[in-house]
Amino acid sequence: MKIATLNIENLFHRDKSLIRNSLSKCVTNWISELDSLMPRMQKSVNDIERIRELTFLLGFEKIDNHPYGVLRKRQGELFLKQRGFTNENRASLLTDWNGWIALHSVAIDHKAILNKARLIAEINPDILILQEIEDKASLMDFNSTFLREYDISPYDQVLVLEGNDARGLSMGILTKNGYRLDAVKSHGLDFVDRADPIFDIDCQEYTITTPEGETVYILSSQFSSDNESKRKIQARKVASIYDKMKAEGKELILVCGTLNDVSYSDCLSPLLRETDLEDVSRNTRCRADKDKGKDAGYFRMGAYRTGVNIKQKDYMLLSFEMIQKLIACGLNRKGMWPERNSKWEVYPTLKNKVHAASSHPLIWGEFDNAKWQSRTYFPILE
């Protein structure tokens, strides 16, 4: 049994707000300064002048001349045409609508889509858990079309559940080879003080039945990316769900997803240090390519090898019983674009950042299919 998890960062289209360009230190400082000036109720003349300078330095006066697309009909289908090519007449009450719509997402490069498929095909898991999918239709198209490009069989079961974030950050699971998805539960409606949802996106439970008749329980989640206190609340909630599952006698449990913090962060302590869950990246069986070149030192991405993971955001955590079945595990970064001086093996088709499958590694684990026997404790005879 092979299980993999990947934050795939959308399949065909991605929300513009999620595409973050790397900022220089100067730009970061300007943004921080502007953020501190804007909320002031009483602004001095110097404050207002400084705000004008900062907005100029940050390029607020620059306007996108083509922010819209025109929606037209062609052969019974709708298609988009960039604004500005021809002068279009306004629609009257008796004609088909011909208006302007704002485009809030951008198309993902075709090579990046192929690299996503190639990354999954290289591991070819029986159970694939994905974060950040735009919708089920896209995943089904990706499953039936692009995975075939790399000669792996498509998945039999495909499920996508939309979470609390409306920017195309749904979560999903795919199964094949006799592994059956039997139950799904969402924690998207769990609230903090009956007001705000605990999870910005979601935490989803999957119950999988293996061909051997065993039951595997999977928790997939994505934590807040910009709120440390919220991340700790989310980690505490996932830990409580896990503890409840253990109290109910469930043993083969896997927790995975983008937790958006490093393993030594206090935010993740309820999950990583207050439970018996073990991170596969710390397991001696973990396979991960080391960095090369100038950034191969301890405080670089090379720390993805067994030990402290300096820039880790994604996790696969296993219960004690699941660890006993672990045969091999690893992190595959061949679809990630190396930033700055970092170097590791990538796919030949990955020539720049636009072609990257994702900025997250694919994490996988292979487990023994033999029927698991519950632990039996025997008294020590003196």
Tab-separated table of C-alpha atoms in Angstrom:
chain	number	residue	atom	x	y	z
A	1	MET	CA	0.000	0.000	0.000
A	2	LYS	CA	1.431	3.336	-1.056
A	3	ILE	CA	-0.007	6.649	0.166
A	4	ALA	CA	1.078	10.109	-0.992
A	5	THR	CA	0.102	13.673	-0.119
A	6	LEU	CA	0.741	16.801	-2.197
A	7	ASN	CA	-0.243	20.445	-2.123
A	8	ILE	CA	-0.655	20.605	-5.885
A	9	GLU	CA	-1.345	24.371	-6.014
A	10	ASN	CA	-4.226	23.981	-8.475
A	11	LEU	CA	-4.388	22.017	-11.700
A	12	PHE	CA	-5.367	24.344	-14.548
A	13	HIS	CA	-6.203	27.777	-13.064
A	14	ARG	CA	-4.959	29.556	-9.939
A	15	ASP	CA	-6.350	32.602	-8.146
A	16	LYS	CA	-4.232	35.715	-8.725
A	17	SER	CA	-4.040	36.462	-4.991
A	18	LEU	CA	-2.231	33.142	-4.422
A	19	ILE	CA	0.569	33.908	-6.852
A	20	ARG	CA	3.111	35.743	-4.755
A	21	ASN	CA	6.202	37.155	-6.362
A	22	SER	CA	9.347	37.070	-4.255
A	23	LEU	CA	9.844	40.491	-2.705
A	24	SER	CA	13.133	42.245	-1.990
A	25	LYS	CA	13.954	43.362	1.540
A	26	CYS	CA	13.278	46.999	0.579
A	27	VAL	CA	9.804	46.195	-0.756
A	28	THR	CA	9.026	44.122	2.338
A	29	ASN	CA	10.056	47.039	4.573
A	30	TRP	CA	7.974	49.499	2.534
A	31	ILE	CA	4.907	47.275	2.843
A	32	SER	CA	5.406	46.924	6.617
A	33	GLU	CA	5.799	50.681	7.000
A	34	LEU	CA	2.692	51.383	4.920
A	35	ASP	CA	0.718	48.829	6.940
A	36	SER	CA	1.704	50.641	10.135
A	37	LEU	CA	0.764	54.092	8.796
A	38	MET	CA	-2.600	53.338	7.209
A	39	PRO	CA	-4.556	52.317	10.365
A	40	ARG	CA	-3.670	55.529	12.233
A	41	MET	CA	-6.813	57.503	12.996
A	42	GLN	CA	-4.930	60.804	13.182
A	43	LYS	CA	-2.345	61.190	10.428
A	44	SER	CA	0.136	64.058	10.484
A	45	VAL	CA	1.269	65.928	7.388
A	46	ASN	CA	4.486	63.908	7.458
A	47	ASP	CA	2.497	60.670	7.664
A	48	ILE	CA	0.408	61.568	4.626
A	49	GLU	CA	3.483	62.601	2.656
A	50	ARG	CA	5.230	59.348	3.577
A	51	ILE	CA	2.174	57.333	2.498
A	52	ARG	CA	2.301	59.063	-0.890
A	53	GLU	CA	6.001	58.209	-1.214
A	54	LEU	CA	5.431	54.572	-0.260
A	55	THR	CA	2.509	54.099	-2.647
A	56	PHE	CA	4.686	55.525	-5.435
A	57	LEU	CA	7.604	53.236	-4.546
A	58	LEU	CA	5.272	50.218	-4.457
A	59	GLY	CA	3.851	51.065	-7.878
A	60	PHE	CA	0.288	51.874	-6.856
A	61	GLU	CA	-0.006	54.279	-9.789
A	62	LYS	CA	0.582	51.496	-12.304
A	63	ILE	CA	-2.650	50.262	-13.836
A	64	ASP	CA	-3.155	47.065	-15.792
A	65	ASN	CA	-4.417	48.147	-19.197
A	66	HIS	CA	-5.994	44.759	-19.906
A	67	PRO	CA	-7.614	43.502	-16.691
A	68	TYR	CA	-10.681	42.073	-18.414
A	69	GLY	CA	-11.730	39.558	-21.005
A	70	VAL	CA	-14.762	39.729	-23.256
A	71	LEU	CA	-17.109	36.741	-23.144
A	72	ARG	CA	-18.412	35.769	-26.582
A	73	LYS	CA	-20.341	32.907	-28.143
A	74	ARG	CA	-18.770	30.742	-30.822
A	75	GLN	CA	-20.321	27.569	-32.209
A	76	GLY	CA	-22.641	27.379	-29.239
A	77	GLU	CA	-19.753	27.645	-26.756
A	78	LEU	CA	-18.532	30.532	-24.610
A	79	PHE	CA	-14.977	31.746	-25.120
A	80	LEU	CA	-12.870	34.627	-23.807
A	81	LYS	CA	-11.308	37.283	-25.971
A	82	GLN	CA	-8.864	39.833	-24.594
A	83	ARG	CA	-10.197	43.341	-24.418
A	84	GLY	CA	-8.849	45.894	-26.876
A	85	PHE	CA	-8.591	43.877	-30.087
A	86	THR	CA	-11.802	45.176	-31.674
A	87	ASN	CA	-14.509	47.651	-30.834
A	88	GLU	CA	-17.519	45.729	-29.635
A	89	ASN	CA	-21.033	47.173	-29.662
A	90	ARG	CA	-23.045	47.094	-26.483
A	91	ALA	CA	-25.764	44.471	-26.321
A	92	SER	CA	-29.376	45.583	-26.557
A	93	LEU	CA	-32.289	43.941	-24.786
A	94	LEU	CA	-32.925	41.751	-27.843
A	95	THR	CA	-29.395	40.473	-28.494
A	96	ASP	CA	-27.076	38.045	-26.788
A	97	TRP	CA	-25.149	39.483	-23.858
A	98	ASN	CA	-21.699	40.789	-24.803
A	99	GLY	CA	-20.092	42.304	-21.728
A	100	TRP	CA	-16.905	42.507	-19.693
A	101	ILE	CA	-15.984	40.268	-16.784
A	102	ALA	CA	-13.048	40.523	-14.410
A	103	LEU	CA	-10.678	37.543	-14.507
A	104	HIS	CA	-9.518	36.616	-11.007
A	105	SER	CA	-7.515	33.546	-11.976
A	106	VAL	CA	-4.656	32.836	-14.339
A	107	ALA	CA	-4.018	29.755	-16.436
A	108	ILE	CA	-1.273	27.393	-15.269
A	109	ASP	CA	1.457	26.702	-17.820
A	110	HIS	CA	0.938	23.466	-19.773
A	111	LYS	CA	4.434	22.219	-18.862
A	112	ALA	CA	3.632	22.759	-15.187
A	113	ILE	CA	0.480	20.638	-15.562
A	114	LEU	CA	2.529	17.866	-17.171
A	115	ASN	CA	5.089	18.088	-14.359
A	116	LYS	CA	2.301	17.704	-11.813
A	117	ALA	CA	1.221	14.516	-13.561
A	118	ARG	CA	4.812	13.306	-13.887
A	119	LEU	CA	5.462	13.848	-10.168
A	120	ILE	CA	2.419	11.784	-9.218
A	121	ALA	CA	3.210	9.117	-11.816
A	122	GLU	CA	6.748	8.657	-10.521
A	123	ILE	CA	5.426	7.599	-7.099
A	124	ASN	CA	2.153	6.109	-8.436
A	125	PRO	CA	0.414	5.826	-5.048
A	126	ASP	CA	-2.660	3.708	-4.398
A	127	ILE	CA	-4.113	6.543	-2.306
A	128	LEU	CA	-3.413	10.167	-3.242
A	129	ILE	CA	-4.420	13.061	-0.974
A	130	LEU	CA	-4.347	16.524	-2.560
A	131	GLN	CA	-4.660	20.063	-1.250
A	132	GLU	CA	-5.539	23.179	-3.279
A	133	ILE	CA	-7.703	21.828	-6.108
A	134	GLU	CA	-9.990	24.226	-7.961
A	135	ASP	CA	-12.899	21.811	-8.435
A	136	LYS	CA	-13.869	18.182	-9.027
A	137	ALA	CA	-14.314	18.596	-12.771
A	138	SER	CA	-10.695	19.747	-13.111
A	139	LEU	CA	-9.406	16.842	-11.033
A	140	MET	CA	-11.421	14.315	-13.028
A	141	ASP	CA	-10.066	15.764	-16.278
A	142	PHE	CA	-6.523	15.685	-14.900
A	143	ASN	CA	-7.019	12.104	-13.711
A	144	SER	CA	-8.413	10.770	-16.971
A	145	THR	CA	-6.218	12.732	-19.391
A	146	PHE	CA	-2.872	13.868	-17.998
A	147	LEU	CA	-1.960	10.873	-15.859
A	148	ARG	CA	-2.261	8.685	-18.955
A	149	GLU	CA	0.573	10.716	-20.499
A	150	TYR	CA	2.919	8.883	-18.130
A	151	ASP	CA	1.442	5.412	-18.546
A	152	ILE	CA	-0.159	4.984	-15.145
A	153	SER	CA	-3.718	3.871	-14.669
A	154	PRO	CA	-6.159	6.609	-13.623
A	155	TYR	CA	-7.819	6.491	-10.219
A	156	ASP	CA	-11.148	4.732	-9.789
A	157	GLN	CA	-12.503	6.997	-7.054
A	158	VAL	CA	-12.149	10.770	-7.192
A	159	LEU	CA	-13.600	12.987	-4.469
A	160	VAL	CA	-13.296	16.746	-3.941
A	161	LEU	CA	-14.860	18.719	-1.094
A	162	GLU	CA	-14.861	22.512	-1.143
A	163	GLY	CA	-13.656	24.120	2.067
A	164	ASN	CA	-14.114	27.550	3.628
A	165	ASP	CA	-11.809	29.349	1.174
A	166	ALA	CA	-13.517	30.270	-2.103
A	167	ARG	CA	-10.284	30.830	-4.058
A	168	GLY	CA	-10.136	27.326	-5.485
A	169	LEU	CA	-8.466	25.706	-2.471
A	170	SER	CA	-10.579	22.584	-2.220
A	171	MET	CA	-9.226	19.296	-0.871
A	172	GLY	CA	-9.521	15.875	-2.443
A	173	ILE	CA	-8.594	12.215	-2.425
A	174	LEU	CA	-8.131	9.609	-5.158
A	175	THR	CA	-7.962	5.813	-4.750
A	176	LYS	CA	-7.352	2.791	-7.010
A	177	ASN	CA	-6.068	-0.809	-7.023
A	178	GLY	CA	-8.851	-2.067	-4.780
A	179	TYR	CA	-8.537	0.617	-2.087
A	180	ARG	CA	-12.028	1.932	-1.380
A	181	LEU	CA	-13.128	5.229	0.140
A	182	ASP	CA	-15.934	4.319	2.537
A	183	ALA	CA	-16.599	7.482	4.550
A	184	VAL	CA	-15.797	11.199	4.547
A	185	LYS	CA	-16.209	13.805	7.267
A	186	SER	CA	-15.497	17.523	7.110
A	187	HIS	CA	-14.554	19.732	10.073
A	188	GLY	CA	-15.084	22.930	8.117
A	189	LEU	CA	-18.048	23.804	10.333
A	190	ASP	CA	-16.154	23.475	13.624
A	191	PHE	CA	-16.079	26.950	15.164
A	192	VAL	CA	-14.039	28.940	17.660
A	193	ASP	CA	-16.422	30.373	20.280
A	194	ARG	CA	-19.325	29.754	17.866
A	195	ALA	CA	-18.054	32.566	15.659
A	196	ASP	CA	-15.154	31.917	13.309
A	197	PRO	CA	-14.451	28.530	11.734
A	198	ILE	CA	-11.371	26.847	13.181
A	199	PHE	CA	-10.026	25.919	9.757
A	200	ASP	CA	-9.526	28.605	7.101
A	201	ILE	CA	-9.821	25.860	4.493
A	202	ASP	CA	-10.791	22.519	6.052
A	203	CYS	CA	-9.784	19.398	7.922
A	204	GLN	CA	-11.215	16.270	6.345
A	205	GLU	CA	-11.411	12.674	7.598
A	206	TYR	CA	-11.275	9.780	5.140
A	207	THR	CA	-11.993	6.147	5.956
A	208	ILE	CA	-10.284	3.738	3.547
A	209	THR	CA	-10.821	-0.011	3.285
A	210	THR	CA	-7.849	-1.928	1.875
A	211	PRO	CA	-8.137	-5.003	-0.383
A	212	GLU	CA	-7.116	-7.089	2.661
A	213	GLY	CA	-10.108	-5.763	4.619
A	214	GLU	CA	-8.225	-3.435	6.934
A	215	THR	CA	-9.399	0.087	7.699
A	216	VAL	CA	-7.053	3.060	7.397
A	217	TYR	CA	-8.046	6.491	8.727
A	218	ILE	CA	-6.637	9.626	7.111
A	219	LEU	CA	-6.803	13.209	8.381
A	220	SER	CA	-5.979	15.838	5.739
A	221	SER	CA	-5.735	19.498	6.670
A	222	GLN	CA	-4.309	22.851	5.655
A	223	PHE	CA	-3.435	25.365	8.372
A	224	SER	CA	-3.437	29.159	8.295
A	225	SER	CA	-0.476	30.629	6.409
A	226	ASP	CA	-0.323	34.007	8.160
A	227	ASN	CA	-1.736	33.623	11.670
A	228	GLU	CA	0.389	31.836	14.271
A	229	SER	CA	-2.243	31.808	17.019
A	230	LYS	CA	-4.768	30.362	14.560
A	231	ARG	CA	-2.287	27.652	13.562
A	232	LYS	CA	-1.939	26.561	17.176
A	233	ILE	CA	-5.718	26.366	17.575
A	234	GLN	CA	-5.878	24.280	14.399
A	235	ALA	CA	-3.073	21.991	15.584
A	236	ARG	CA	-4.837	21.530	18.922
A	237	LYS	CA	-8.075	20.638	17.127
A	238	VAL	CA	-6.409	18.059	14.858
A	239	ALA	CA	-4.673	16.571	17.909
A	240	SER	CA	-8.025	16.271	19.692
A	241	ILE	CA	-9.581	14.572	16.645
A	242	TYR	CA	-6.662	12.147	16.574
A	243	ASP	CA	-6.928	11.428	20.317
A	244	LYS	CA	-10.653	10.762	19.930
A	245	MET	CA	-9.992	8.341	17.081
A	246	LYS	CA	-7.458	6.487	19.228
A	247	ALA	CA	-9.912	6.345	22.133
A	248	GLU	CA	-12.457	4.771	19.775
A	249	GLY	CA	-10.011	1.954	19.054
A	250	LYS	CA	-8.851	3.167	15.656
A	251	GLU	CA	-5.188	2.297	15.125
A	252	LEU	CA	-4.023	2.781	11.527
A	253	ILE	CA	-4.146	6.589	11.368
A	254	LEU	CA	-2.311	8.968	9.023
A	255	VAL	CA	-2.336	12.761	9.417
A	256	CYS	CA	-1.123	14.830	6.461
A	257	GLY	CA	-1.311	18.198	4.753
A	258	THR	CA	0.216	21.659	4.605
A	259	LEU	CA	0.635	22.808	8.214
A	260	ASN	CA	2.513	25.968	7.151
A	261	ASP	CA	5.138	25.917	9.891
A	262	VAL	CA	8.418	24.232	10.772
A	263	SER	CA	8.516	21.188	13.021
A	264	TYR	CA	10.181	23.024	15.928
A	265	SER	CA	7.519	25.766	16.004
A	266	ASP	CA	5.422	26.085	19.150
A	267	CYS	CA	2.332	26.421	16.915
A	268	LEU	CA	2.539	22.741	15.995
A	269	SER	CA	3.502	21.475	19.456
A	270	PRO	CA	-0.010	20.127	20.291
A	271	LEU	CA	0.255	17.852	17.271
A	272	LEU	CA	3.970	17.033	17.051
A	273	ARG	CA	4.944	16.875	20.706
A	274	GLU	CA	1.755	16.102	22.621
A	275	THR	CA	0.732	13.034	20.596
A	276	ASP	CA	2.533	9.852	19.557
A	277	LEU	CA	2.424	10.842	15.876
A	278	GLU	CA	5.755	10.455	14.065
A	279	ASP	CA	6.850	12.558	11.103
A	280	VAL	CA	8.014	10.362	8.205
A	281	SER	CA	10.737	12.889	7.319
A	282	ARG	CA	12.433	11.998	10.616
A	283	ASN	CA	12.187	8.278	10.018
A	284	THR	CA	15.380	6.399	9.163
A	285	ARG	CA	13.662	4.957	6.077
A	286	CYS	CA	13.044	8.409	4.611
A	287	ARG	CA	14.486	9.036	1.139
A	288	ALA	CA	15.149	12.621	0.107
A	289	ASP	CA	17.722	14.112	-2.237
A	290	LYS	CA	20.193	16.404	-0.526
A	291	ASP	CA	20.889	19.878	-1.801
A	292	LYS	CA	23.965	20.587	-3.848
A	293	GLY	CA	26.087	23.681	-4.369
A	294	LYS	CA	26.288	26.705	-2.096
A	295	ASP	CA	23.007	26.047	-0.300
A	296	ALA	CA	23.804	22.501	0.784
A	297	GLY	CA	24.456	23.529	4.404
A	298	TYR	CA	22.433	22.758	7.503
A	299	PHE	CA	20.327	25.933	7.366
A	300	ARG	CA	19.217	25.348	3.782
A	301	MET	CA	16.741	23.107	2.020
A	302	GLY	CA	19.296	20.324	2.366
A	303	ALA	CA	17.927	19.936	5.879
A	304	TYR	CA	15.029	18.112	4.226
A	305	ARG	CA	17.112	15.015	4.790
A	306	THR	CA	16.475	13.039	7.962
A	307	GLY	CA	16.496	15.390	10.940
A	308	VAL	CA	15.385	18.970	11.540
A	309	ASN	CA	13.657	20.353	8.429
A	310	ILE	CA	14.452	24.041	8.326
A	311	LYS	CA	11.882	25.028	5.706
A	312	GLN	CA	9.310	22.269	6.144
A	313	LYS	CA	5.639	23.124	5.661
A	314	ASP	CA	4.150	19.801	4.572
A	315	TYR	CA	3.826	16.693	6.727
A	316	MET	CA	2.877	13.057	6.797
A	317	LEU	CA	2.418	11.938	10.408
A	318	LEU	CA	1.821	8.341	11.416
A	319	SER	CA	0.340	6.688	14.478
A	320	PHE	CA	2.423	4.084	16.355
A	321	GLU	CA	0.560	1.239	14.654
A	322	MET	CA	1.010	2.803	11.219
A	323	ILE	CA	4.754	3.204	11.807
A	324	GLN	CA	5.006	-0.543	12.426
A	325	LYS	CA	3.737	-1.161	8.876
A	326	LEU	CA	6.038	1.404	7.243
A	327	ILE	CA	8.419	-0.091	4.672
A	328	ALA	CA	9.747	3.052	2.977
A	329	CYS	CA	8.975	6.772	2.745
A	330	GLY	CA	10.331	9.900	1.175
A	331	LEU	CA	9.998	13.428	-0.159
A	332	ASN	CA	10.086	14.062	-3.895
A	333	ARG	CA	11.173	17.597	-4.866
A	334	LYS	CA	11.811	17.027	-8.569
A	335	GLY	CA	8.796	19.150	-9.452
A	336	MET	CA	9.911	22.106	-7.294
A	337	TRP	CA	11.871	25.027	-8.731
A	338	PRO	CA	15.087	25.633	-6.721
A	339	GLU	CA	15.064	29.162	-5.351
A	340	ARG	CA	18.181	31.342	-5.495
A	341	ASN	CA	21.317	29.210	-5.036
A	342	SER	CA	19.538	26.035	-3.951
A	343	LYS	CA	20.165	23.045	-6.200
A	344	TRP	CA	18.629	19.603	-6.402
A	345	GLU	CA	17.608	17.216	-9.155
A	346	VAL	CA	14.588	18.444	-11.133
A	347	TYR	CA	12.761	17.203	-14.212
A	348	PRO	CA	14.353	18.113	-17.573
A	349	THR	CA	11.170	19.972	-18.559
A	350	LEU	CA	11.427	22.249	-15.518
A	351	LYS	CA	13.316	25.220	-16.953
A	352	ASN	CA	11.970	28.017	-14.725
A	353	LYS	CA	9.564	28.721	-11.874
A	354	VAL	CA	6.543	28.840	-14.215
A	355	HIS	CA	7.085	25.178	-15.114
A	356	ALA	CA	7.127	23.985	-11.475
A	357	ALA	CA	4.593	21.346	-10.511
A	358	SER	CA	4.268	23.006	-7.098
A	359	SER	CA	6.325	24.835	-4.500
A	360	HIS	CA	5.629	21.892	-2.164
A	361	PRO	CA	7.233	18.441	-2.170
A	362	LEU	CA	5.272	15.243	-2.660
A	363	ILE	CA	5.481	13.130	0.503
A	364	TRP	CA	4.885	9.393	0.291
A	365	GLY	CA	4.906	6.303	2.422
A	366	GLU	CA	4.811	2.618	1.522
A	367	PHE	CA	3.219	0.212	3.981
A	368	ASP	CA	3.089	-3.550	4.490
A	369	ASN	CA	-0.163	-5.011	3.182
A	370	ALA	CA	-0.072	-7.923	5.610
A	371	LYS	CA	-3.081	-8.120	7.898
A	372	TRP	CA	-2.371	-6.098	11.016
A	373	GLN	CA	-2.879	-7.745	14.355
A	374	SER	CA	-3.757	-5.477	17.265
A	375	ARG	CA	-1.117	-5.213	19.935
A	376	THR	CA	-1.438	-7.788	22.694
A	377	TYR	CA	0.241	-7.222	26.021
A	378	PHE	CA	1.509	-10.139	28.062
A	379	PRO	CA	2.394	-9.940	31.754
A	380	ILE	CA	6.023	-10.385	32.670
A	381	LEU	CA	6.528	-13.674	34.515
A	382	GLU	CA	9.004	-13.619	37.339
